Amino acid sequence: MKAIVSISRILVGVLFIFSGFIKLNDPVGFSYKLQEYFSEPVLDIPFLIPFALIIAILLVIFELVVGIMLLIGYAPKFTSWSLLVMIIFFTFLTFYSAYFNKVTDCGCFGDAIPLTPWESFYKDIVLLLLILIIFFNQKYINPIFPLKYHKWVVFVSFMACFAFCYHVLMHLPVFDFRPYKIGNNIPEKMKIPEGAEQAEVVYSWKFKVKGEEKIIKNNGAYPQVDGEFIGVETTQTGENAIAPIHDFVIEGEEGDITNEVLTADKVLLIVTYNLRATEKDGYKAVKSLSEEAMKKGYKVIGLTASGPEFQSELKKEFDLNFDFYQTDETALKTIVRSNPGFLTLNNGTITQKKHWFDASDIEL
């Protein structure tokens, strides 16, 4: 049993640290996932949505530090109870999402390892079993350092987590797992990957021919059969292949300009998914950078999901000399974790991506 507990302890501790670190690398992205959970169609607790970022930060830091506490053997009773409560909550959440098909990706490992709701649920079931082993055998959790050092390890871990979190909030995630990372070509990512499994719908047509049931399978055309039609059933083989980037469309008064933007050799995109919630402290940098880019021959456009009224108000307030265009809000949130944020493109390839705080680092 001692060996089983040790193995469980290592597996659970490492997984909690890994999961916590991946989400801590992108707390804004995890807060978007929490907002999805808090929304009316899912858990119906929308009053928590304004606090999603704070909750996200506290939750992932606690998750990571509890994993460290388990590995070093600090406060085994508190650690075991914390793990048990968290995994019961996570298991309920993933089962609810999977069974009712509410959230298509739990966000357990951020964008690094996307999991389906059922995959997340099965993962949590395994974790629950391992944590139950730990919970009922706490006497086998022995410290790996002298006890006087444990508090310092935990304290340093907390401080390091907060420092890392502050860094990614004031800049951008250190590790970018999204399809819009620097070096990716957007048009290429808008194509379905080679070898991706294509979904095929099979129609099973049932007829009664000379007193016997006959089934004919095809891709949808009504069969020419000399008999009585009974009914038809459909089944799907394979999965619907979706391109990594499938919702990137830029529209303005003149229509869709996506191709025009993705074929230009010098483009500066100013991304602000929501003009009502945008950080207005960043618009001094927006104005300065946009004017410099225009002087150097860049095509400068703003991307937002907000309507013309908010666009006009913001342009007037900060005397901006570029136009805003409409793009899907989810796509804009995925592109850059800053509101506003900057991207430079060269024939559709992302060459630079910066938080507004680092606008001066963009090379034109």
Coordinates of N, CA, C and O in Angstrom, one line a residue, residues 23-35 52-53 56-57 165 168-173 273 279 333 336-339 355:
K23 N -2.4 26.4 -17.3 CA -3.5 27.5 -17.2 C -2.9 28.8 -16.6 O -3.4 29.8 -17.0
L24 N -1.9 28.7 -15.8 CA -1.3 29.9 -15.3 C -0.5 30.7 -16.3 O -0.4 31.9 -16.3
N25 N 0.0 29.9 -17.4 CA 0.6 30.5 -18.5 C -0.4 31.4 -19.3 O 0.0 32.3 -20.0
D26 N -1.7 31.1 -19.2 CA -2.7 31.8 -19.9 C -4.0 32.0 -19.1 O -5.0 31.5 -19.4
P27 N -3.8 32.8 -18.0 CA -5.0 33.0 -17.1 C -6.2 33.7 -17.7 O -7.3 33.4 -17.4
V28 N -5.9 34.5 -18.7 CA -7.0 35.2 -19.4 C -7.8 34.2 -20.2 O -9.0 34.2 -20.2
G29 N -7.1 33.3 -20.9 CA -7.8 32.3 -21.6 C -8.6 31.4 -20.7 O -9.8 31.0 -21.1
F30 N -8.1 31.0 -19.6 CA -8.9 30.2 -18.6 C -10.1 30.9 -18.1 O -11.1 30.4 -17.8
S31 N -9.9 32.3 -17.9 CA -11.1 33.1 -17.4 C -12.2 33.1 -18.5 O -13.4 33.1 -18.1
Y32 N -11.8 33.0 -19.8 CA -12.9 32.9 -20.8 C -13.6 31.6 -20.7 O -14.8 31.6 -20.9
K33 N -12.9 30.6 -20.4 CA -13.5 29.3 -20.2 C -14.5 29.3 -19.0 O -15.6 28.7 -19.0
L34 N -14.0 29.9 -17.9 CA -14.9 30.0 -16.7 C -16.1 30.9 -17.0 O -17.2 30.5 -16.6
Q35 N -16.0 31.9 -17.8 CA -17.2 32.7 -18.2 C -18.2 31.8 -19.0 O -19.4 32.0 -18.8
A52 N -14.4 36.4 -13.2 CA -13.8 35.2 -13.7 C -12.3 35.2 -13.7 O -11.7 34.2 -13.4
L53 N -11.7 36.4 -14.0 CA -10.2 36.4 -14.1 C -9.6 36.2 -12.7 O -8.6 35.5 -12.5
A56 N -10.0 32.6 -11.8 CA -9.1 31.8 -12.6 C -7.7 31.8 -12.0 O -7.1 30.8 -11.8
I57 N -7.2 33.0 -11.6 CA -5.9 33.2 -11.1 C -5.8 32.4 -9.7 O -4.8 31.6 -9.5
C165 N 2.3 34.9 -13.1 CA 1.0 35.4 -13.5 C 1.0 36.8 -13.9 O 0.4 37.3 -14.9
V168 N 2.6 37.4 -17.3 CA 1.8 37.1 -18.5 C 0.6 38.0 -18.7 O 0.2 38.2 -19.8
L169 N 0.1 38.5 -17.6 CA -1.0 39.5 -17.7 C -0.5 40.8 -18.3 O -1.3 41.5 -19.0
M170 N 0.7 41.2 -17.9 CA 1.2 42.5 -18.4 C 1.9 42.4 -19.8 O 2.2 43.4 -20.4
H171 N 2.1 41.2 -20.2 CA 2.7 41.0 -21.5 C 1.7 40.0 -22.3 O 0.6 40.4 -22.6
L172 N 2.2 38.8 -22.6 CA 1.4 37.8 -23.2 C 1.8 36.4 -22.7 O 2.9 36.4 -22.1
P173 N 1.1 35.4 -22.9 CA 1.5 34.0 -22.5 C 2.9 33.7 -23.0 O 3.3 34.0 -24.2
Y273 N -11.3 43.0 -28.9 CA -12.5 42.2 -29.1 C -13.8 42.9 -28.6 O -14.9 42.8 -29.2
E279 N -9.1 48.3 -22.6 CA -8.2 49.0 -21.6 C -7.8 50.4 -22.3 O -6.9 50.4 -23.2
K333 N -10.6 36.9 -29.3 CA -10.1 36.5 -28.0 C -9.0 35.5 -28.1 O -8.1 35.4 -27.3
V336 N -5.2 37.2 -29.6 CA -4.3 37.8 -28.7 C -5.0 38.0 -27.3 O -6.1 38.5 -27.3
R337 N -4.3 37.7 -26.2 CA -4.9 37.9 -24.9 C -4.6 39.3 -24.4 O -4.1 39.5 -23.3
S338 N -5.0 40.3 -25.2 CA -4.9 41.7 -24.8 C -6.0 42.5 -25.5 O -6.3 42.2 -26.6
N339 N -6.5 43.5 -24.8 CA -7.6 44.2 -25.3 C -7.3 45.7 -25.1 O -7.8 46.3 -24.1
H355 N 1.3 42.6 -26.5 CA 0.4 43.3 -25.6 C 0.5 44.8 -25.8 O 1.6 45.2 -26.2

